Structure formats: structure tokens, C-alpha cells
Short mmCIF file of C-alpha atoms and ligand atoms in Angstrom, two decimals:
data_model
loop_
_atom_site.label_atom_id
_atom_site.label_comp_id
_atom_site.label_asym_id
_atom_site.label_seq_id
_atom_site.Cartn_x
_atom_site.Cartn_y
_atom_site.Cartn_z
CA UNK A 531 108.69 75.73 72.24
CA UNK A 532 108.36 77.40 75.66
CA UNK A 533 110.31 75.86 78.48
CA UNK A 534 107.30 76.14 80.85
CA UNK A 535 103.64 75.17 80.45
CA UNK A 536 102.54 78.60 81.71
CA UNK A 537 104.03 82.04 82.29
CA UNK A 538 102.04 82.37 85.51
CA UNK A 539 100.38 79.74 87.67
CA UNK A 540 98.12 81.17 90.36
CA UNK A 541 97.06 79.10 93.35
CA UNK A 542 93.70 80.38 94.60
CA UNK A 543 90.88 82.01 92.62
CA UNK A 544 89.87 84.56 95.24
CA UNK A 545 89.96 88.32 94.92
CA UNK A 546 93.74 88.65 94.62
CA UNK A 547 94.34 85.56 92.49
CA UNK A 548 91.60 86.32 89.99
CA UNK A 549 92.71 89.91 89.51
CA UNK A 550 96.33 88.89 89.01
CA UNK A 551 95.29 86.17 86.52
CA UNK A 552 93.08 88.45 84.44
CA UNK A 553 95.55 91.32 84.27
CA UNK A 554 98.46 89.00 83.49
CA UNK A 555 96.46 87.36 80.68
CA UNK A 556 95.46 90.76 79.32
CA UNK A 557 99.17 91.61 79.19
CA UNK A 558 99.80 88.56 77.02
CA UNK A 559 100.85 85.98 79.59
CA UNK A 560 99.73 82.35 79.46
CA UNK A 561 97.95 81.93 82.79
CA UNK A 562 96.35 79.10 84.77
CA UNK A 563 94.62 79.42 88.12
CA UNK A 564 93.82 76.56 90.47
CA UNK A 565 90.90 76.62 92.90
CA UNK A 566 90.20 73.93 95.47
CA UNK A 567 86.76 75.19 96.51
CA UNK A 568 84.72 77.79 94.62
CA UNK A 569 85.99 80.60 92.37
CA UNK A 570 85.39 83.92 94.09
CA UNK A 571 87.23 83.05 97.29
CA UNK A 572 86.42 84.14 100.82
CA UNK A 573 85.02 87.55 99.93
CA UNK A 574 82.46 86.35 97.44
CA UNK A 575 81.63 82.89 98.77
CA UNK A 576 81.83 83.19 102.57
CA UNK A 577 82.90 86.67 103.50
CA UNK A 578 82.19 90.27 102.52
CA UNK A 579 79.37 89.63 100.05
CA UNK A 580 77.09 87.18 101.88
CA UNK A 581 77.89 89.02 105.12
CA UNK A 582 76.66 92.33 103.71
CA UNK A 583 73.49 90.68 102.39
CA UNK A 584 72.87 89.35 105.88
CA UNK A 585 73.48 92.79 107.39
CA UNK A 586 70.78 94.18 105.09
CA UNK A 587 68.47 91.37 106.16
CA UNK A 588 69.09 92.05 109.83
CA UNK A 589 68.51 95.78 109.52
CA UNK A 590 64.90 95.36 108.40
CA UNK A 591 64.05 94.60 112.01
CA UNK A 592 64.73 98.21 112.96
CA UNK A 593 63.42 99.59 109.68
CA UNK A 594 59.97 98.14 110.39
CA UNK A 595 60.01 99.65 113.88
CA UNK A 596 61.24 103.02 112.62
CA UNK A 597 58.55 103.18 109.93
CA UNK A 598 55.88 103.55 112.61
CA UNK A 599 57.18 106.99 113.57
CA UNK A 600 56.58 108.04 109.97
CA UNK A 601 52.93 107.05 109.94
CA UNK A 602 53.19 103.49 108.70
CA UNK A 603 51.23 100.73 110.30
CA UNK A 604 53.42 97.69 110.04
CA UNK A 605 51.82 94.34 110.74
CA UNK A 606 53.85 91.86 112.74
CA UNK A 607 56.80 90.95 110.57
CA UNK A 608 58.16 87.42 110.40
CA UNK A 609 61.59 86.37 109.31
CA UNK A 610 62.52 83.11 107.58
CA UNK A 611 66.16 82.07 107.83
CA UNK A 612 65.84 79.37 105.11
CA UNK A 613 64.40 81.92 102.67
CA UNK A 614 67.30 84.31 103.33
CA UNK A 615 69.86 81.50 102.99
CA UNK A 616 68.38 80.32 99.69
CA UNK A 617 68.34 83.85 98.27
CA UNK A 618 71.89 84.45 99.47
CA UNK A 619 73.05 81.15 97.97
CA UNK A 620 71.52 82.01 94.59
CA UNK A 621 73.31 85.36 94.55
CA UNK A 622 76.63 83.78 95.52
CA UNK A 623 76.25 81.16 92.78
CA UNK A 624 75.51 83.95 90.28
CA UNK A 625 78.66 85.82 91.31
CA UNK A 626 80.71 82.65 91.18
CA UNK A 627 79.52 82.17 87.60
CA UNK A 628 80.58 85.72 86.76
CA UNK A 629 84.05 85.05 88.14
CA UNK A 630 84.33 81.91 86.01
CA UNK A 631 83.24 83.84 82.93
CA UNK A 632 85.66 86.66 83.60
CA UNK A 633 88.51 84.17 83.77
CA UNK A 634 87.40 82.34 80.63
CA UNK A 635 86.93 85.59 78.68
CA UNK A 636 90.40 86.71 79.71
CA UNK A 637 91.83 83.44 78.37
CA UNK A 638 92.83 82.12 81.79
CA UNK A 639 92.66 78.33 82.32
CA UNK A 640 90.72 77.50 85.49
CA UNK A 641 91.77 74.21 87.09
CA UNK A 642 89.62 72.72 89.80
CA UNK A 643 91.55 71.01 92.54
CA UNK A 644 94.08 71.56 95.24
CA UNK A 645 97.44 72.64 93.87
CA UNK A 646 100.69 72.18 95.75
CA UNK A 647 104.25 73.13 94.92
CA UNK A 648 106.68 70.36 94.02
CA UNK A 649 109.49 72.84 93.45
CA UNK A 650 109.91 76.50 92.54
CA UNK A 651 108.62 75.97 89.01
CA UNK A 652 106.37 72.91 89.35
CA UNK A 653 102.84 72.64 90.63
CA UNK A 654 101.00 69.39 91.28
CA UNK A 655 97.26 69.21 90.91
CA UNK A 656 95.23 65.98 90.88
CA UNK A 657 98.40 63.98 90.31
CA UNK A 658 99.33 66.08 87.28
CA UNK A 659 102.53 68.12 87.14
CA UNK A 660 102.47 71.52 85.54
CA UNK A 661 105.39 73.86 85.12
CA UNK A 662 105.31 77.64 85.28
CA UNK A 663 107.83 80.43 84.94
CA UNK A 664 106.18 82.32 87.80
CA UNK A 665 103.91 81.19 90.60
CA UNK A 666 101.53 83.29 92.66
CA UNK A 667 100.28 82.09 96.03
CA UNK A 668 96.84 83.57 96.68
CA UNK A 669 95.35 80.97 98.98
CA UNK A 670 93.84 83.36 101.52
CA UNK A 671 93.17 82.60 105.16
CA UNK A 672 91.05 80.39 107.36
CA UNK A 673 89.18 81.12 110.61
CA UNK A 674 91.21 80.27 113.71
CA UNK A 675 89.70 78.77 116.84
CA UNK A 676 91.35 79.00 120.26
CA UNK A 677 92.73 75.75 121.65
CA UNK A 678 90.15 75.16 124.38
CA UNK A 679 88.29 71.97 125.27
CA UNK A 680 85.16 71.66 123.15
CA UNK A 681 86.30 74.22 120.54
CA UNK A 682 85.05 71.79 117.88
CA UNK A 683 81.50 72.43 119.13
CA UNK A 684 81.78 76.08 118.11
CA UNK A 685 81.27 77.43 114.61
CA UNK A 686 83.19 80.07 112.67
CA UNK A 687 82.09 82.48 109.97
CA UNK A 688 82.44 79.60 107.46
CA UNK A 689 79.62 77.65 109.09
CA UNK A 690 77.58 80.76 110.00
CA UNK A 691 76.85 81.16 106.30
CA UNK A 692 75.54 77.61 106.07
CA UNK A 693 73.41 77.16 109.20
CA UNK A 694 70.08 75.50 108.53
CA UNK A 695 68.34 77.43 111.34
CA UNK A 696 68.86 80.68 113.16
CA UNK A 697 70.19 79.84 116.63
CA UNK A 698 68.10 81.40 119.42
CA UNK A 699 70.99 82.23 121.76
CA UNK A 700 74.43 82.98 120.34
CA UNK A 701 77.73 83.53 122.09
CA UNK A 702 80.14 85.45 119.87
CA UNK A 703 83.78 85.06 120.88
CA UNK A 704 86.15 87.84 119.79
CA UNK A 705 85.99 91.59 119.52
CA UNK A 706 87.17 92.25 115.95
CA UNK A 707 85.46 92.94 112.63
CA UNK A 708 83.73 89.59 112.26
CA UNK A 709 82.56 89.40 115.88
CA UNK A 710 80.80 92.76 115.87
CA UNK A 711 79.40 92.28 112.38
CA UNK A 712 77.88 88.87 113.14
CA UNK A 713 76.72 89.96 116.59
CA UNK A 714 74.65 92.59 114.77
CA UNK A 715 73.41 90.11 112.16
CA UNK A 716 72.23 87.51 114.67
CA UNK A 717 70.75 90.14 116.96
CA UNK A 718 68.90 91.88 114.14
CA UNK A 719 67.46 88.60 112.93
CA UNK A 720 66.08 87.88 116.36
CA UNK A 721 68.68 85.93 118.34
CA UNK A 722 69.77 86.74 121.86
CA UNK A 723 73.45 87.66 121.48
CA UNK A 724 76.29 87.82 123.99
CA UNK A 725 79.73 88.95 122.86
CA UNK A 726 82.73 87.78 124.85
CA UNK A 727 85.92 89.76 124.40
CA UNK A 728 89.16 89.10 126.27
CA UNK A 729 90.43 92.70 126.21
CA UNK A 730 89.27 95.96 127.78
CA UNK A 731 87.40 97.31 124.76
CA UNK A 732 86.20 95.81 121.48
CA UNK A 733 87.83 96.55 118.11
CA UNK A 734 91.44 96.88 119.14
CA UNK A 735 93.32 99.01 116.63
CA UNK A 736 90.39 101.35 115.96
CA UNK A 737 90.14 104.84 117.42
CA UNK A 738 89.32 104.60 121.13
CA UNK A 739 86.29 106.90 120.91
CA UNK A 740 84.93 104.85 118.02
CA UNK A 741 85.37 101.65 120.01
CA UNK A 742 83.58 103.05 123.03
CA UNK A 743 80.79 104.58 120.99
CA UNK A 744 80.07 101.40 119.05
CA UNK A 745 80.10 99.27 122.18
CA UNK A 746 77.57 101.62 123.77
CA UNK A 747 75.32 101.34 120.73
CA UNK A 748 75.55 97.54 120.65
CA UNK A 749 74.62 97.42 124.32
CA UNK A 750 71.77 99.87 123.84
CA UNK A 751 70.34 97.55 121.19
CA UNK A 752 70.42 94.67 123.63
CA UNK A 753 73.64 92.85 122.73
CA UNK A 754 75.35 91.81 125.94
CA UNK A 755 79.05 92.70 125.78
CA UNK A 756 81.34 90.95 128.27
CA UNK A 757 84.76 92.60 128.48
CA UNK A 758 87.84 91.08 130.07
CA UNK A 759 86.00 87.81 129.54
CA UNK A 760 87.33 84.47 128.39
CA UNK A 761 85.71 81.26 127.33
CA UNK A 762 87.46 78.28 128.93
CA UNK A 763 85.55 75.26 127.63
CA UNK A 764 82.44 74.26 125.76
CA UNK A 765 80.32 71.22 126.51
CA UNK A 766 77.17 69.77 125.04
CA UNK A 767 74.07 70.52 127.07
CA UNK A 768 71.11 68.70 125.58
CA UNK A 769 70.38 70.31 122.24
CA UNK A 770 72.39 73.41 123.28
CA UNK A 771 75.83 74.18 124.67
CA UNK A 772 77.19 75.01 128.10
CA UNK A 773 80.09 77.45 128.08
CA UNK A 774 82.50 77.46 130.99
CA UNK A 775 84.18 80.82 131.49
CA UNK A 776 87.53 81.76 133.00
CA UNK A 777 88.20 83.76 136.18
CA UNK A 778 85.05 82.73 137.97
CA UNK A 779 82.68 84.26 135.41
CA UNK A 780 79.36 82.42 135.39
CA UNK A 781 78.67 79.64 132.88
CA UNK A 782 76.59 80.51 129.85
CA UNK A 783 73.95 78.36 128.17
CA UNK A 784 73.54 79.02 124.45
CA UNK A 785 72.52 77.32 121.22
CA UNK A 786 75.62 78.31 119.25
CA UNK A 787 79.11 79.56 119.98
CA UNK A 788 80.74 81.40 117.12
CA UNK A 789 84.47 82.00 117.15
CA UNK A 790 85.53 85.20 115.41
CA UNK A 791 89.02 85.01 116.77
CA UNK A 792 91.09 85.97 113.77
CA UNK A 793 92.11 84.25 110.56
CA UNK A 794 95.28 82.34 109.84
CA UNK A 795 97.08 82.23 106.49
CA UNK A 796 96.42 79.16 104.35
CA UNK A 797 99.98 77.95 103.99
CA UNK A 798 99.90 74.45 105.47
CA UNK A 799 100.67 71.49 103.19
CA UNK A 800 101.16 73.64 100.12
CA UNK A 801 104.71 72.54 99.51
CA UNK A 802 106.01 76.03 100.23
CA UNK A 803 108.92 74.73 102.29
CA UNK A 804 110.01 72.36 99.48
CA UNK A 805 110.08 75.31 97.14
CA UNK A 806 112.08 77.37 99.64
CA UNK A 807 109.39 79.97 100.39
CA UNK A 808 109.92 81.63 103.79
CA UNK A 809 107.04 81.92 106.24
CA UNK A 810 106.84 84.12 109.33
CA UNK A 811 106.09 82.82 112.84
CA UNK A 812 102.34 83.07 112.22
CA UNK A 813 102.64 80.98 109.04
CA UNK A 814 102.19 83.92 106.64
CA UNK A 815 104.23 84.11 103.44
CA UNK A 816 106.97 86.73 103.81
CA UNK A 817 107.00 89.14 100.86
CA UNK A 818 108.67 92.40 99.82
CA UNK A 819 106.97 95.58 98.59
CA UNK A 820 106.41 93.89 95.21
CA UNK A 821 104.80 90.83 96.85
CA UNK A 822 107.84 88.74 95.92
CA UNK A 823 108.65 85.87 98.31
CA UNK A 824 112.09 84.60 99.31
CA UNK A 825 112.06 82.67 96.00
CA UNK A 826 112.66 84.90 93.00
CA UNK A 827 109.86 83.63 90.76
CA UNK A 828 107.25 83.03 93.47
CA UNK A 829 104.91 85.81 94.60
CA UNK A 830 102.12 85.96 97.17
CA UNK A 831 99.20 88.35 97.62
CA UNK A 832 96.22 88.85 99.90
CA UNK A 833 95.40 87.31 103.26
CA UNK A 834 98.05 84.59 102.89
CA UNK A 835 100.66 87.33 103.39
CA UNK A 836 98.85 88.74 106.45
CA UNK A 837 99.60 92.35 105.56
CA UNK A 838 96.17 93.95 105.49
CA UNK A 839 93.33 91.42 105.33
CA UNK A 840 91.01 93.36 103.05
CA UNK A 841 89.69 92.42 99.61
CA UNK A 842 90.49 95.68 97.81
CA UNK A 843 94.05 95.43 99.10
CA UNK A 844 94.42 91.87 97.79
CA UNK A 845 93.04 93.03 94.43
CA UNK A 846 95.61 95.81 94.25
CA UNK A 847 98.41 93.48 95.22
CA UNK A 848 97.29 90.99 92.55
CA UNK A 849 97.18 93.70 89.92
CA UNK A 850 100.61 94.96 90.97
CA UNK A 851 102.17 91.49 90.63
CA UNK A 852 100.74 91.10 87.12
CA UNK A 853 102.05 94.54 86.14
CA UNK A 854 105.44 93.84 87.68
CA UNK A 855 105.82 90.55 85.82
CA UNK A 856 104.25 91.35 82.47
CA UNK A 857 103.72 95.12 82.31
CA UNK A 858 105.94 98.03 81.50
CA UNK A 859 107.44 98.47 84.96
CA UNK A 860 107.37 97.04 88.50
CA UNK A 861 104.43 98.22 90.58
CA UNK A 862 104.26 98.13 94.38
CA UNK A 863 101.29 98.77 96.65
CA UNK A 864 101.39 101.22 99.53
CA UNK A 865 99.48 100.18 102.60
CA UNK A 866 98.95 103.66 104.07
CA UNK A 867 95.66 105.45 104.56
CA UNK A 868 93.54 102.46 103.61
CA UNK A 869 89.90 103.31 104.26
CA UNK A 870 87.95 100.50 105.86
CA UNK A 871 84.55 99.79 107.28
CA UNK A 872 83.00 97.55 109.86
CA UNK A 873 79.47 96.56 108.88
CA UNK A 874 78.30 96.58 112.44
CA UNK A 875 74.95 98.13 113.27
CA UNK A 876 75.47 101.07 113.23
CA UNK A 877 78.45 100.74 110.88
CA UNK A 878 81.92 102.23 111.19
CA UNK A 879 83.88 104.00 108.48
CA UNK A 880 87.48 104.98 109.07
CA UNK A 881 90.50 106.31 107.21
CA UNK A 882 93.93 107.44 108.35
CA UNK A 883 95.33 107.69 111.86
CA UNK A 884 93.49 106.99 115.06
CA UNK A 885 94.00 109.65 117.74
CA UNK A 886 96.56 107.43 119.48
CA UNK A 887 98.49 106.91 116.22
CA UNK A 888 98.40 110.63 115.40
CA UNK A 889 99.71 111.51 118.87
CA UNK A 890 102.50 108.96 118.53
CA UNK A 891 103.48 110.35 115.12
CA UNK A 892 103.08 114.09 115.64
CA UNK A 893 103.19 114.62 119.42
CA UNK A 894 99.98 116.63 119.26
CA UNK A 895 96.76 116.61 117.31
CA UNK A 896 93.70 118.82 116.92
CA UNK A 897 90.55 116.83 117.54
CA UNK A 898 87.16 117.82 116.16
CA UNK A 899 84.26 115.62 117.14
CA UNK A 900 80.53 115.46 117.16
CA UNK A 901 77.92 113.13 118.64
CA UNK A 902 74.39 113.65 117.39
CA UNK A 903 71.04 112.08 116.83
CA UNK A 904 70.60 111.31 113.12
CA UNK A 905 67.71 113.22 111.56
CA UNK A 906 65.91 109.99 110.67
CA UNK A 907 65.55 109.18 114.34
CA UNK A 908 63.84 112.44 115.27
CA UNK A 909 60.60 110.86 114.07
CA UNK A 910 61.46 107.19 114.49
CA UNK A 911 62.18 107.83 118.15
CA UNK A 912 65.20 105.52 118.10
CA UNK A 913 67.89 106.53 120.57
CA UNK A 914 70.80 105.64 118.27
CA UNK A 915 73.49 108.33 118.06
CA UNK A 916 76.11 108.93 115.40
CA UNK A 917 79.70 109.84 116.16
CA UNK A 918 82.18 111.68 113.94
CA UNK A 919 85.80 112.57 114.53
CA UNK A 920 88.31 114.50 112.49
CA UNK A 921 92.00 114.61 113.39
CA UNK A 922 94.23 117.43 112.18
CA UNK A 923 98.01 117.71 112.38
CA UNK A 924 98.52 121.18 113.93
CA UNK A 925 101.54 122.39 111.92
CA UNK A 926 100.50 121.46 108.40
CA UNK A 927 96.76 121.55 109.16
CA UNK A 928 96.43 118.31 107.19
CA UNK A 929 93.49 116.07 108.04
CA UNK A 930 95.25 112.87 109.08
CA UNK A 931 92.34 110.76 110.31
CA UNK A 932 88.58 110.65 109.90
CA UNK A 933 86.30 108.27 111.76
CA UNK A 934 82.58 107.77 111.90
CA UNK A 935 80.08 105.48 113.59
CA UNK A 936 76.60 105.85 112.19
CA UNK A 937 74.30 105.18 109.27
CA UNK A 938 76.08 105.18 105.89
CA UNK A 939 79.50 105.67 107.51
CA UNK A 940 81.21 103.30 105.01
CA UNK A 941 79.70 105.20 102.04
CA UNK A 942 80.66 108.57 103.51
CA UNK A 943 84.20 107.61 104.48
CA UNK A 944 84.92 106.19 101.02
CA UNK A 945 84.54 109.74 99.67
CA UNK A 946 86.35 111.40 102.56
CA UNK A 947 89.18 108.89 102.08
CA UNK A 948 90.07 110.57 98.79
CA UNK A 949 90.60 113.86 100.62
CA UNK A 950 92.76 112.22 103.27
CA UNK A 951 94.87 110.36 100.69
CA UNK A 952 95.25 113.65 98.78
CA UNK A 953 96.58 115.24 101.99
CA UNK A 954 93.97 117.99 102.12
CA UNK A 955 93.88 120.49 104.98
CA UNK A 956 91.15 121.39 107.43
CA UNK A 957 90.72 124.67 105.58
CA UNK A 958 90.03 122.79 102.34
CA UNK A 959 87.42 120.70 104.14
CA UNK A 960 85.89 123.96 105.44
CA UNK A 961 85.88 125.49 101.95
CA UNK A 962 83.72 122.62 100.74
CA UNK A 963 80.01 123.44 100.88
CA UNK A 964 77.96 120.94 102.82
CA UNK A 965 75.07 118.97 101.36
CA UNK A 966 72.05 119.71 103.49
CA UNK A 967 70.47 117.94 105.25
CA UNK A 968 72.94 115.07 105.54
CA UNK A 969 75.08 113.62 108.29
CA UNK A 970 78.14 113.90 106.06
CA UNK A 971 77.95 117.71 106.00
CA UNK A 972 79.17 117.64 109.60
CA UNK A 973 82.63 116.80 108.24
CA UNK A 974 82.86 120.18 106.47
CA UNK A 975 81.30 122.26 109.23
CA UNK A 976 83.18 121.15 112.34
CA UNK A 977 84.36 124.23 114.23
CA UNK A 978 85.25 123.36 117.79
CA UNK A 979 88.60 121.76 118.38
CA UNK A 980 90.54 120.43 121.31
CA UNK A 981 94.33 120.24 121.17
CA UNK A 982 95.56 116.94 122.56
CA UNK A 983 99.22 116.37 123.49
CA UNK A 984 101.09 113.08 123.63
P1 NDP B 1269 90.32 90.30 114.00
O1 NDP B 1269 91.77 90.14 114.02
O2 NDP B 1269 89.72 91.57 113.52
O3 NDP B 1269 89.75 90.04 115.46
C1 NDP B 1269 90.03 88.87 116.16
C2 NDP B 1269 89.45 89.01 117.53
O4 NDP B 1269 89.55 87.78 118.24
C3 NDP B 1269 90.17 90.05 118.37
O5 NDP B 1269 89.22 90.71 119.16
C4 NDP B 1269 91.11 89.21 119.21
O6 NDP B 1269 91.42 89.78 120.45
C5 NDP B 1269 90.27 87.98 119.44
N1 NDP B 1269 91.07 86.77 119.66
C6 NDP B 1269 92.12 86.31 118.95
N2 NDP B 1269 92.57 85.16 119.45
C7 NDP B 1269 91.78 84.87 120.50
C8 NDP B 1269 91.75 83.80 121.45
N3 NDP B 1269 92.63 82.79 121.38
N4 NDP B 1269 90.82 83.83 122.42
C9 NDP B 1269 89.93 84.84 122.50
N5 NDP B 1269 89.92 85.88 121.63
C10 NDP B 1269 90.83 85.88 120.65
O7 NDP B 1269 89.79 89.04 113.19
P2 NDP B 1269 88.39 88.65 112.59
O8 NDP B 1269 88.32 87.18 112.73
O9 NDP B 1269 87.30 89.49 113.14
O10 NDP B 1269 88.56 89.04 111.05
C11 NDP B 1269 89.73 88.69 110.33
C12 NDP B 1269 90.13 89.79 109.40
O11 NDP B 1269 89.26 89.81 108.29
C13 NDP B 1269 90.03 91.20 109.99
O12 NDP B 1269 91.17 91.57 110.69
C14 NDP B 1269 89.80 92.04 108.77
O13 NDP B 1269 91.02 92.47 108.26
C15 NDP B 1269 89.09 91.13 107.82
N6 NDP B 1269 87.67 91.46 107.78
C16 NDP B 1269 87.29 92.67 107.28
C17 NDP B 1269 85.97 93.03 107.24
C18 NDP B 1269 85.59 94.37 106.71
O14 NDP B 1269 86.37 94.97 106.01
N7 NDP B 1269 84.41 94.87 107.03
C19 NDP B 1269 84.92 92.13 107.73
C20 NDP B 1269 85.43 90.90 108.25
C21 NDP B 1269 86.75 90.59 108.27
P3 NDP B 1269 92.63 90.84 120.64
O15 NDP B 1269 92.12 92.15 120.17
O16 NDP B 1269 92.86 90.81 122.11
O17 NDP B 1269 93.79 90.32 119.87
#
């Protein structure tokens, strides 16, 4: 008779938790996973997946306009928010079902309900106590709102996926991934969008040229970007909202305020303190390179650890924990050179160092860059420009960073990411024959460089 009910109990059936559960079960472990909301987690239910569907929906606006330059007569197009929401909801339900099936087929027990820790080996769910040799915390994160009067009148990405109507005027607060992605979604679907960002330039942490280029493109499309701007309070104003702004900036009148002001780890009221699990000042679970917490048999992966808040990273961390516990040897995850994308319009793809990071690391960097009108827009007449940047470490000639703003940037950078992770040199990029005519070929034909010094 085993001392514990399960070898692994996972709290949270999102990207990281599901991967860990399935791999652990495939390695022979007895696994249960608890989910308080819907299997699939943020990414599938109210994050990456529905967001990308909405980006597609929004982009049709420009596609119809662009088609005219190619000889199409496009009658006036109309958009229905309820139709999009219903289609999106069906797809999310389908994916949720797939997640459930994957767990069942792997032999993982799915428990519906909110699980909390009673001690380092005991979980409580719906008044039942279950014991496990190992526990994995994979509870994700939750949108944060700033503590300003009337914050409760604003929505977050959670509610944006459930709105019954498209708001006519939207104020987006924040300048990160979610803010620029949803600014593009609402704008493309026909709303008047203003983005309020407290800093000097949107997308802090991205390459400075990328940030500037994207902001210019958002503005050119008609999104109003307010920099150095802060929302001080929100009040009801008839059916809409009045937004009071700091530092004498004029009030704004909108139909919806959406906060995209970061996400906080879901660690409250989980019983982590009782079990002795250490949290950092921001409430994230502190883990080592193997995702092990301060308690020997308790692990944590994904957004709840606030390392890199990206689905594929959580999936890797989940896999690594399962391998470490039940596989042949411990597996850790490196968090270097992680390619990522912002599904803004136009989108961003990026891998490796920004110019500022490269200068800080190497003292100098060779910069190759190009700004051009995509071929598609020669006939469409659209003014949108693409931007590409390649950063090379002068001594080794290794390509240490690649950045792009423009159509298909995420698809292109996924491929280029392999070259950067492999540590390939500029010469090896140059030896690769371009595919013509594409935008991506620019990355293997860049000739003019500028040497920048720290
Ligand atoms: P981010 O951390 O990317 O951005 C948060 C933004 O809100 C920043 O511009 C920040 O400003 C601002 N902000 C924070 N607090 C306040 C405040 N109190 N008042 C005003 N502004 C504030 O978070 P997101 O919410 O956009 O997304 C969360 C995470 O989810 C991302 O970091 C990303 O890892 C992940 N994600 C990834 C996506 C993708 O891969 N495409 C898509 C969506 C999310 P400042 O810069 O000054 O700190």
C-alpha cells in the first residue's frame, strides 16, 4: 500500500500544469490535477488563443481596404461582435475538451474545484483531503489593476473576452504586451482607441528602435498614444465613463477603460505559507533552476513563479519537473534567448539581446537595420512600414539579437530564433540564400552596418 494517494498532485490545469501531469503520468506516476475554473488555463481560455483569434478578426478591416488596390470591389463590410464572440467561445470550448481528453487518455485524474495546501503533503479540495508525495503549483497569474478610485469600473483582459458589445471608445491603460495587442484589436474592429502609458515609450524591455517603430505605426493607424500619462480616477458618466488624468492632463470620456497593467501571481489563500513555501515580495513562488520551491517536495511552474510569463516557457518548466521527479535525470530549463512575439498590428517578433542589452554585455555591437515598405503595400497603397534589426557581437561575429516589426514577424522570428540559439554568425546568415520575394530574405542580405559603442 502506498503511503500517499498520489505521486504528484498538480494545482492548476493550465499550460504548465497539464504538461507536467501528462508527462509524469506517461512516466508511470499516479497523478491528479485540480482546476478551479476551466482546463486549458489562461492561454487557452482567456489569453493567447482567443486573443489571436481576435487579432485575425480585427485585421480583416485592413484586408478589405487593401484588396481594392488589387482590383477587388469590396462592398461595405459590417462586423458583428456577438458573432465573433460566439465563434471564439465554440473554439475555446473545443480546445478545453481536447485538454480534458488528453488528461484522461494519459490516465491523469482531473478534479474540479479549488485546491489548497493543508501541509507539504496534503491538499484540500471541496472539503476532501488528499495526500501526495509531490505537489506542483501551477496556478498562473491574474490581471492587476492600479489602486485608483473607480478602478472597479475598468475591465481587464479577463472581461475583454466576455464583453457583450464592442465599446465605441476605449481607453487602454498600460504599455506592455496586452495593452498594444488589445489596442490593435479594438481599433481594428472599429473602436476609437486611446492608449495611456506612464513611461516615455511603450513596450519597456523591448529594443528601443522596435518600440519607437511600433508606436509610430499605431499612431499612423489612428490609435492615440499618450506617453508620460497617468490615469488618476474613473467615474461613471451616464452610460460611459469619465477618466480623470494626473498632472493636469485633460479628462477623457470613454465607454470602456481596460487595464493591461501587468499580471500578479495567483498565490493568495492557497495555503502556501502553512506548507512553508517561500514567496517573493511580489507574491511569486520562489523556485530554483529545477522549479523546486523552498519545500523539498513542492514545485512551481509558469506565471505563478513570475520568471518569464510565456506559455511555451511554462510548458517546458512543467515537462522539466515531470522529468526531474519521474524520469531518468533532473532537467532544468534555461531562460536565455527565448523568442517572443507581440501580436500587435503590425506584429513584433524578437529573439536575443536588445541593442541596449548587447551594449551592456559586450561594450560594442554591430547594428544592421532596414526599414521598408512591404511588397504587399505597393499596390494596396497602405503606408505601413516594416522594420528589421540584426545585432552582431563584433569579436565572435555571432548574431546576438534579431528584431522585427512587420507582417509575419512572429512566424519569421520563430525560424531565425533557431539560428540565434545555435549561436550562428553573420557570415552563416549571409551564406544562406534568400527566398525571393519575401520580407524575411532581408535577414540574410543585410550589408550595411553601424558600430555602436557603450
Ligand atoms: P506587462 O508587464 O507586459 O505590461 C504592463 C504594463 O502596465 C507596463 O507598460 C507597465 O508600465 C504598466 N503598468 C504597470 N503597473 C501600472 C500602474 N500601476 N499604473 C499604470 N501603468 C502600469 O504586462 P501585461 O499585462 O501586458 O502582460 C502580462 C504578461 O503576459 C506579459 O509580460 C507577457 O509576459 C505575457 N503576455 C505575453 C503575450 C505574448 O507572448 N504575445 C501576450 C500577452 C501577455 P512600466 O513599463 O512602466 O512598468
